[in-house]
Short mmCIF file of C-alpha atoms in Angstrom, two decimals:
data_model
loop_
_atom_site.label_atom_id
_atom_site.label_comp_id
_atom_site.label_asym_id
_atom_site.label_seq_id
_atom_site.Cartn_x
_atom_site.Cartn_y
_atom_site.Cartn_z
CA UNK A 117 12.23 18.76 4.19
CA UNK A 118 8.25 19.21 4.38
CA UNK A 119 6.08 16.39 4.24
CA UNK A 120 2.56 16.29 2.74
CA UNK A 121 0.52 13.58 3.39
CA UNK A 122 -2.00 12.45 1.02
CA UNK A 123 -5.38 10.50 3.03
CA UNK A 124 -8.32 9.33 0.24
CA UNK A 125 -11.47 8.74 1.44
CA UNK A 126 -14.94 7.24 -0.62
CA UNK A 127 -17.86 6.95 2.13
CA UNK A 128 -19.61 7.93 5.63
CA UNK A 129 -19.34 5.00 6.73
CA UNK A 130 -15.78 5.45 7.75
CA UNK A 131 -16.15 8.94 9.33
CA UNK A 132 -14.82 8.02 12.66
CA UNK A 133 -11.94 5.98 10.60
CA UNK A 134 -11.40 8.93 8.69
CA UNK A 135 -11.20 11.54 11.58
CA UNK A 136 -8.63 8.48 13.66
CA UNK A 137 -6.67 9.02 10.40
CA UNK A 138 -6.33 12.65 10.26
CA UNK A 139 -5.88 13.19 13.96
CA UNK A 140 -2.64 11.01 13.85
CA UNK A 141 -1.43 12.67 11.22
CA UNK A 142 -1.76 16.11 13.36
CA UNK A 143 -0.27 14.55 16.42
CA UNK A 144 3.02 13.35 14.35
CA UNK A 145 6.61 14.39 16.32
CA UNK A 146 7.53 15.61 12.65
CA UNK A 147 4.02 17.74 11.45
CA UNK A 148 3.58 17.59 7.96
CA UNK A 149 2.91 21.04 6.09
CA UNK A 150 -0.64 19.92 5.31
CA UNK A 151 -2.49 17.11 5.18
CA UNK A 152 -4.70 16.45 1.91
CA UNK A 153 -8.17 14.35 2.25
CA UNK A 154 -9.06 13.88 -0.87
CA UNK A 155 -13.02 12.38 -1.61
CA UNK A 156 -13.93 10.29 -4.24
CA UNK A 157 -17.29 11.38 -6.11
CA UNK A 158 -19.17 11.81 -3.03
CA UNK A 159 -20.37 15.57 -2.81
CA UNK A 160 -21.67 14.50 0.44
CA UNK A 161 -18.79 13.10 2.26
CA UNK A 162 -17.07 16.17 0.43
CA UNK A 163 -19.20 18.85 1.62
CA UNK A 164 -19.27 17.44 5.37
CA UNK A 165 -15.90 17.25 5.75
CA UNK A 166 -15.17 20.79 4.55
CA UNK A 167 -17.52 21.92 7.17
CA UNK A 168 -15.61 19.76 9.55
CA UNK A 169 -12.23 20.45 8.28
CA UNK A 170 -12.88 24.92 7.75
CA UNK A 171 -10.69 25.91 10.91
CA UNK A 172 -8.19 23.16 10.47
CA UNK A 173 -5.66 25.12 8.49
CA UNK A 174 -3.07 21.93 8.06
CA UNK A 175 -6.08 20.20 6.77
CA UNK A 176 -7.05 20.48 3.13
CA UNK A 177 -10.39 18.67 1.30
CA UNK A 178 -10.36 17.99 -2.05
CA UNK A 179 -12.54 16.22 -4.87
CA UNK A 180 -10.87 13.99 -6.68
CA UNK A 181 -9.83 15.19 -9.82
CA UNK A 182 -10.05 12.11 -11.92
CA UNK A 183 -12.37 8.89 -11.97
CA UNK A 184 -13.56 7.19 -9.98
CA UNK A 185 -10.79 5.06 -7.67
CA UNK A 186 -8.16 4.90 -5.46
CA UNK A 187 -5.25 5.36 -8.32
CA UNK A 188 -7.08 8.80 -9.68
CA UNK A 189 -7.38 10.30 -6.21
CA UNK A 190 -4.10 9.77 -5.04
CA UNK A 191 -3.06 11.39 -8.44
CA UNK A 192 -5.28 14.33 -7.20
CA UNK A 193 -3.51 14.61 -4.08
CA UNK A 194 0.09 14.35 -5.34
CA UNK A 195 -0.55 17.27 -7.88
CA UNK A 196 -1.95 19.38 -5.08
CA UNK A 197 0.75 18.82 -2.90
CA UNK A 198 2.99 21.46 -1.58
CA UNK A 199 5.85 19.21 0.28
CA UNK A 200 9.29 17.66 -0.69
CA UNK A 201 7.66 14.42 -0.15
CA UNK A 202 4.44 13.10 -0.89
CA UNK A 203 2.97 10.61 2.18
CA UNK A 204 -0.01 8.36 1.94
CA UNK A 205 -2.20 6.73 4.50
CA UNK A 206 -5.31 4.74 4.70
CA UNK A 207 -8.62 6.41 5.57
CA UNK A 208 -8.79 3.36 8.03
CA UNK A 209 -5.37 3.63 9.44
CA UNK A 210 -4.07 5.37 12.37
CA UNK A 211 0.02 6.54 12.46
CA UNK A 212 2.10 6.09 15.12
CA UNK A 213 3.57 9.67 16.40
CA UNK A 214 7.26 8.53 14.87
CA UNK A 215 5.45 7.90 11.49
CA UNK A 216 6.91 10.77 9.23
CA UNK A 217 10.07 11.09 11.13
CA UNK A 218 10.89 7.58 10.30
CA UNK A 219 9.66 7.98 6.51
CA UNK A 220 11.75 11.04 6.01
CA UNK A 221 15.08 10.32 8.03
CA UNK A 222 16.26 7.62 4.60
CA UNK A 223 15.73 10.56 1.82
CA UNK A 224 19.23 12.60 3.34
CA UNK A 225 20.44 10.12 0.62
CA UNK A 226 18.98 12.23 -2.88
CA UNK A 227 18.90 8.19 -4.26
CA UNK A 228 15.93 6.96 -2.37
CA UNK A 229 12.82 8.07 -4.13
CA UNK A 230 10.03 6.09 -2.11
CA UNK A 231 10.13 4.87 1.63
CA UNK A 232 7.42 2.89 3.53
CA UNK A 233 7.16 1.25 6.74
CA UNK A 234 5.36 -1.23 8.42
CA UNK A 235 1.73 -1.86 8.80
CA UNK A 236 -0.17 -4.18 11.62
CA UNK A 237 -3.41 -5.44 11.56
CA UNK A 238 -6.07 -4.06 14.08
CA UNK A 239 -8.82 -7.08 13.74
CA UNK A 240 -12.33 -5.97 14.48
CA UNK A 241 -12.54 -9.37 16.54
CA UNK A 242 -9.43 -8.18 18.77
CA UNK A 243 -7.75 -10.89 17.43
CA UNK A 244 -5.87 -13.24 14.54
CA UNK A 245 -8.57 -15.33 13.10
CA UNK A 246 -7.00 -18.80 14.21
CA UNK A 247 -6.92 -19.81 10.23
CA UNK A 248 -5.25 -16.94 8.96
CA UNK A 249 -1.77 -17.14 8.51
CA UNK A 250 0.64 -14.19 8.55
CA UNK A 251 1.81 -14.85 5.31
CA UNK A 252 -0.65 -13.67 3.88
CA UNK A 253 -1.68 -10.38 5.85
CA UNK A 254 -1.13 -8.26 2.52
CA UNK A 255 -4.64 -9.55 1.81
CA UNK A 256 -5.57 -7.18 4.81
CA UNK A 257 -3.33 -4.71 3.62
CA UNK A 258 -0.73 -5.18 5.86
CA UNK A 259 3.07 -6.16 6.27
CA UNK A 260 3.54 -10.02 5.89
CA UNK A 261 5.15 -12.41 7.45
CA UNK A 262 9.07 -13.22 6.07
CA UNK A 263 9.45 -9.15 5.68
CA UNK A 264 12.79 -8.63 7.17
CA UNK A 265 13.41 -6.20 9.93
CA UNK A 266 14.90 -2.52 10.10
CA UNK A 267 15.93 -0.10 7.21
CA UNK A 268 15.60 -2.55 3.72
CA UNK A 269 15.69 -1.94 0.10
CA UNK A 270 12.34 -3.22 -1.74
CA UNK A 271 10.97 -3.43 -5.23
CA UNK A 272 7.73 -1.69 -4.26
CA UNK A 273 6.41 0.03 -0.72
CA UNK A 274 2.70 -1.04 0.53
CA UNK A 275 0.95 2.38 -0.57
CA UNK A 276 -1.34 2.45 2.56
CA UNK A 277 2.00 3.45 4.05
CA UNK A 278 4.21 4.51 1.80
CA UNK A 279 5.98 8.11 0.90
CA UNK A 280 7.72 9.38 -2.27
CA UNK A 281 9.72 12.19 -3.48
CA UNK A 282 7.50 14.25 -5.04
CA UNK A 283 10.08 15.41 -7.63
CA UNK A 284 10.03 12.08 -8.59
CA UNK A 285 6.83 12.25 -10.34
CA UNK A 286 7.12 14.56 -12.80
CA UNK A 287 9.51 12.55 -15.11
CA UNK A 288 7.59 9.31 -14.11
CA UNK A 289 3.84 10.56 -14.06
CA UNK A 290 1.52 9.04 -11.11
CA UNK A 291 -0.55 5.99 -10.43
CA UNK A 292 -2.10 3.90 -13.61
CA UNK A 293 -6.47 4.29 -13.02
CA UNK A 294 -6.42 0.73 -14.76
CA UNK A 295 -5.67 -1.21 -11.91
CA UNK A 296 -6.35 -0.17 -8.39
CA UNK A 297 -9.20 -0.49 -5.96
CA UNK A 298 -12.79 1.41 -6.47
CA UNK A 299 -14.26 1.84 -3.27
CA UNK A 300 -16.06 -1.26 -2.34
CA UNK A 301 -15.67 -3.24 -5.51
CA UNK A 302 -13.82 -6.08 -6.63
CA UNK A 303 -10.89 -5.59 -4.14
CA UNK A 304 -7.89 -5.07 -6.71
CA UNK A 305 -4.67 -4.02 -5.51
CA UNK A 306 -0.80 -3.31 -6.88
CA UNK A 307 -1.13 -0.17 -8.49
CA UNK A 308 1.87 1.03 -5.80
CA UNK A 309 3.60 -2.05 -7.38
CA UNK A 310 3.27 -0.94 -10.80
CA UNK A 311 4.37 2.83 -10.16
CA UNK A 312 7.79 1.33 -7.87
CA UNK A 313 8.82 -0.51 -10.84
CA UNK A 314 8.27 2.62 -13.49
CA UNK A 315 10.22 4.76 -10.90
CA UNK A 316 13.47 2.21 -10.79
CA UNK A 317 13.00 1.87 -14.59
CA UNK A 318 13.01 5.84 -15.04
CA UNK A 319 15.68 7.08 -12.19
CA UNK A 320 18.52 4.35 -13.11
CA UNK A 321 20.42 4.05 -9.14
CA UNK A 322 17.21 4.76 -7.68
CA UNK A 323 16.94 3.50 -3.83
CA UNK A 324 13.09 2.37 -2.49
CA UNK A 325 13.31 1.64 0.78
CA UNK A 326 10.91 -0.01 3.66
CA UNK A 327 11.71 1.30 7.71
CA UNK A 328 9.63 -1.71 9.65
CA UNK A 329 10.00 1.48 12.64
CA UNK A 330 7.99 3.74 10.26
CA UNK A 331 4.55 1.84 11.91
CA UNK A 332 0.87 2.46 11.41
CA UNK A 333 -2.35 0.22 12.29
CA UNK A 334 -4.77 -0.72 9.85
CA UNK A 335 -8.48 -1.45 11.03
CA UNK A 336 -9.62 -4.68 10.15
CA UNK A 337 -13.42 -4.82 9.94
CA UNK A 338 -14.97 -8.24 10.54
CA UNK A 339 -16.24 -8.82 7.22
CA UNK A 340 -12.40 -9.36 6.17
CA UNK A 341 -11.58 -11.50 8.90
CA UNK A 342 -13.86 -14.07 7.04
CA UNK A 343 -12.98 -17.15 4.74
CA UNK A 344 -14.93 -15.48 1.95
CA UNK A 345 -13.25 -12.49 1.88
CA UNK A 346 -9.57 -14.31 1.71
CA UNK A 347 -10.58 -15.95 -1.37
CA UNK A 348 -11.98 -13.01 -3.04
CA UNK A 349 -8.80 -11.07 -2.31
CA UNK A 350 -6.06 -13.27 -3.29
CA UNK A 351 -8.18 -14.26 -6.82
CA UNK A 352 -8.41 -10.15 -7.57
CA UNK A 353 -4.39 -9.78 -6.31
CA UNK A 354 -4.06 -12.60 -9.09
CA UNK A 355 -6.39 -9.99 -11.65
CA UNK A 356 -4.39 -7.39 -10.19
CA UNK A 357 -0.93 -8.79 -10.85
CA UNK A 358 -1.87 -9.65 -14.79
CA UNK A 359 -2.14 -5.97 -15.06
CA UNK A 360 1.27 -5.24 -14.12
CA UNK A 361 2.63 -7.43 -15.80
CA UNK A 362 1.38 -6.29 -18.98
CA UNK A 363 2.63 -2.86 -18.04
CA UNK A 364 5.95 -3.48 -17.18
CA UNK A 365 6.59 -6.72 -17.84
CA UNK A 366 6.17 -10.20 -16.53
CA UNK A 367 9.97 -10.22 -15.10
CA UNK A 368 9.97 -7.07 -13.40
CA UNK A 369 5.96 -7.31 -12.56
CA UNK A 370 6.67 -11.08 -10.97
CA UNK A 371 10.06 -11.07 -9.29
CA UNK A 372 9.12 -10.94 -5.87
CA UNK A 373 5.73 -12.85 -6.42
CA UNK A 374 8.09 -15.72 -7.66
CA UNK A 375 10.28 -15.61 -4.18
CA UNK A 376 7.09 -15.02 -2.25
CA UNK A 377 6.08 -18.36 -3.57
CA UNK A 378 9.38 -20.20 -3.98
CA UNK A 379 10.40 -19.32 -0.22
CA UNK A 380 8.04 -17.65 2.09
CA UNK A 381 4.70 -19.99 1.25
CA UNK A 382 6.76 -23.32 1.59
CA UNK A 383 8.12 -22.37 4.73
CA UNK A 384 4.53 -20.82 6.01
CA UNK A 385 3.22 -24.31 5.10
CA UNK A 386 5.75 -26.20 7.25
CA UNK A 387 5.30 -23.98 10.18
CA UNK A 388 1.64 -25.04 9.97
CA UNK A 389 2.15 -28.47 9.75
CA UNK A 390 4.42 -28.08 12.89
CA UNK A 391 1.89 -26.59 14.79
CA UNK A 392 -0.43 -29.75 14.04
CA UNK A 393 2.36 -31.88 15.35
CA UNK A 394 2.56 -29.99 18.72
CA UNK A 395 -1.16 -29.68 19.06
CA UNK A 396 -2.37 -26.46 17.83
CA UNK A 397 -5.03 -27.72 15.38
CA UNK A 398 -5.47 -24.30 13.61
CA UNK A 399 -2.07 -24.88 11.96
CA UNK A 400 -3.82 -27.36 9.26
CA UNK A 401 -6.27 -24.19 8.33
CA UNK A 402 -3.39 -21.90 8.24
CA UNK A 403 -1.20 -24.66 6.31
CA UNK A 404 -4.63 -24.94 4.00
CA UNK A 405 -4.98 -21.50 3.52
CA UNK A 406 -2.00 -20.68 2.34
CA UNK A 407 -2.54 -23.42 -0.73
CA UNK A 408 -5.78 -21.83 -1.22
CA UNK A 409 -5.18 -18.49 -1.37
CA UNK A 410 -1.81 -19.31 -3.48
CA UNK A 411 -3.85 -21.28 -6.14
CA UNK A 412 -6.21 -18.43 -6.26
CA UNK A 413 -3.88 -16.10 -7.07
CA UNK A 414 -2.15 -17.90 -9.36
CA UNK A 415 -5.62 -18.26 -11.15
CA UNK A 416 -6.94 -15.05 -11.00
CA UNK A 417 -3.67 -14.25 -12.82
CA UNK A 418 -4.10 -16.73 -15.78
CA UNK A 419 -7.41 -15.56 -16.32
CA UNK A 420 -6.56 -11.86 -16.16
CA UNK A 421 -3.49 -12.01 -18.17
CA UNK A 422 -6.18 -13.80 -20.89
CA UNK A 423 -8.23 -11.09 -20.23
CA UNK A 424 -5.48 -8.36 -20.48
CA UNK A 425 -4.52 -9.78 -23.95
CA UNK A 426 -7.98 -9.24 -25.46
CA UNK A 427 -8.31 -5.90 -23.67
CA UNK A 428 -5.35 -4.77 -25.64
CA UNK A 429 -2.98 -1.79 -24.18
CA UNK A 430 -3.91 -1.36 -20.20
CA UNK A 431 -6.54 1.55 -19.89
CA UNK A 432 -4.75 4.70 -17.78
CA UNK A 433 -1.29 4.17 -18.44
CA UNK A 434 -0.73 7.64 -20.38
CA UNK A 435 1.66 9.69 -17.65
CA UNK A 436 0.45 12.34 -15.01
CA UNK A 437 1.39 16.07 -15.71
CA UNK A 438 2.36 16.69 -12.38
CA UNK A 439 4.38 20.36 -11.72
CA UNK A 440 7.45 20.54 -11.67
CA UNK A 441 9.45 20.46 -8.31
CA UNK A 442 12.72 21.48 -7.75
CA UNK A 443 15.03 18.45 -7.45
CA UNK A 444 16.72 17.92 -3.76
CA UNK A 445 19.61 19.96 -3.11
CA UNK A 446 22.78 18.40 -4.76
CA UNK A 447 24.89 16.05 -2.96
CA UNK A 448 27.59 13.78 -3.99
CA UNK A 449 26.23 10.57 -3.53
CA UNK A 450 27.71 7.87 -1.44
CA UNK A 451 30.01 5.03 -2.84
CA UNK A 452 28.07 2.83 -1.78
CA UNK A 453 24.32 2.01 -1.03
CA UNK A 454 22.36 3.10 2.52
CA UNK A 455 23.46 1.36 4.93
CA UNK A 456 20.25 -0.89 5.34
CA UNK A 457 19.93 -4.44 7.21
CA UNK A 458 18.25 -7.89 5.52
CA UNK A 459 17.54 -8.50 2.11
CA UNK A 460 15.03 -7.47 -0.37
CA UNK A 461 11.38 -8.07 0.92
CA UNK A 462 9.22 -10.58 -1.54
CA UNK A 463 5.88 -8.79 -1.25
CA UNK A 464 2.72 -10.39 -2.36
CA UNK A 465 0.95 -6.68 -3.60
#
């Protein structure tokens, strides 16, 4: 089964980040069949890493076909791609060497469609931020605390480390442009959430899966290891999550966010009242943060859903024309699901 893996990139600035990226992706114990950097309207990032890139023959640079944003050049890279399975990492992420091998090993079973794995924080400051609790590292980008451990079906992967079958996509079409990041804008998120939910929707007994072994490291720069940057983050996850919802629907679009908050937060809040107790002072900022940032969210999403209403039908949503790829090979499937450990993860993306 090949592997192509998909890296997007906007700006210079993260040209060492960007080289980290691709050289872990070269060093993999499973190589993929080519590895896709794909630049977002920036002929001079473009042009400089073709000239870096020319003898690399694994190593393909592309413009991004669409607009501008994350969503659009991922599309790019999953119609260019020549593999069974479509990969993606972070232009500031770094793969362990296990990385594909763990991603691929789940799609023997022709029901999973989309496996990711675990991402940890790399903080700029070599360190947690002593107010910053776990339960909210998605804000980062990363896996959260409450995610259970080993092979477990989800609702959506994290797409800074996520695959997919790429046969997937042609009945399903690609990322929505309506929703996602722009390069250093307003830091929106969940357009990975909104395409997991079309592809359950569209392949009824489809299997998404997340292997906490498959494990990359996402830089942290300092600027989001600050206060202002939490608050900014969860109130555009609330934006973020409006837009789902109005594409697939509130139920679907919110299940998770509702255990997230029902479960995971409480508990987070507890912990960091506990900590108080014993004498680690930090806990009340961690307990406080997690209020914050949950009230933030939960506004950003009342306003956007307003906002979503008088924007009528969600700009992008139309589905990628993506060619055709064979479907796997034919297998009868199992009687029963993959044999998988915990329970469905409630992410917060």
């Amino acid at each position: 089964m090949s592997v192509s893996v998909v890296v997007c990139v906007y700006t210079e600035e993260r040209w060492r980040d960007i080289g980290d990226a691709v050289a872990s992706v070269l060093a993999q114990s499973l190589p993929a069949c080519e590895v896709l950097l794909v630049v977002d309207h920036n002929p001079a990032l473009l042009a400089r890493l073709r000239e870096r890139y020319a003898a690399s023959a694994p190593v393909r640079v592309l413009a991004n076909a669409g607009p501008r944003g994350l969503s659009a050049g991922r599309n790019t890279g999953i119609v260019a791609a020549r593999g069974d399975i479509v990969a993606f990492l972070d232009d500031d992420a770094t793969a362990e060497p296990a990385w594909l091998a763990r991603l691929t090993a789940a799609y023997a079973d022709p029901r999973v469609l989309a496996v990711g794995g675990r991402t940890l924080p790399a903080w700029a400051s070599g360190r947690r931020p002593a107010w910053f609790p776990e339960e909210f590292d998605w804000v980062v980008g990363c896996t959260y605390a409450g995610q259970p451990r080993g092979l477990v079906p989800v609702r959506n992967v994290l797409g800074g480390n996520a695959s997919f079958r790429r046969a997937a996509f042609a009945r399903t079409g690609g990322f929505v442009t309506g929703i996602g990041r722009d390069g250093d804008r307003r830091p929106l998120g969940c357009e990975e959430t909104e395409l997991c939910i079309r592809l359950a929707r569209d392949h009824p007994g489809a299997v998404l899966l997340i292997d906490d072994l498959a494990l990359i490291r996402h830089r942290v720069p300092a600027a989001r290891e600050r206060f202002a940057y939490f608050r900014r983050r969860t109130w555009a996850e609330g934006l973020s999550k409006a837009l789902v919802a109005r594409s697939v629907g509130a139920g679907a679009g919110l299940a998770s966010e509702r255990r997230q908050a029902g479960r995971v937060l409480p508990r987070g809040i507890a912990r960091g009242v506990r900590d108080v107790l014993r004498g680690d002072l930090a806990g009340a900022a961690r307990a406080g943060a997690i209020l914050v940032g949950g009230a933030l969210a939960a506004g950003g999403y009342v306003v956007g859903a307003v906002r979503a209403g008088r924007a009528g039908a969600l700009a992008g949503t139309a589905p990628l024309l993506v060619p055709e790829a064979p479907e796997p090979a034919a297998a009868p499937a199992p009687a029963t699901a993959p044999e998988v450990s915990g329970r469905e993860v409630s992410r917060a993306d």
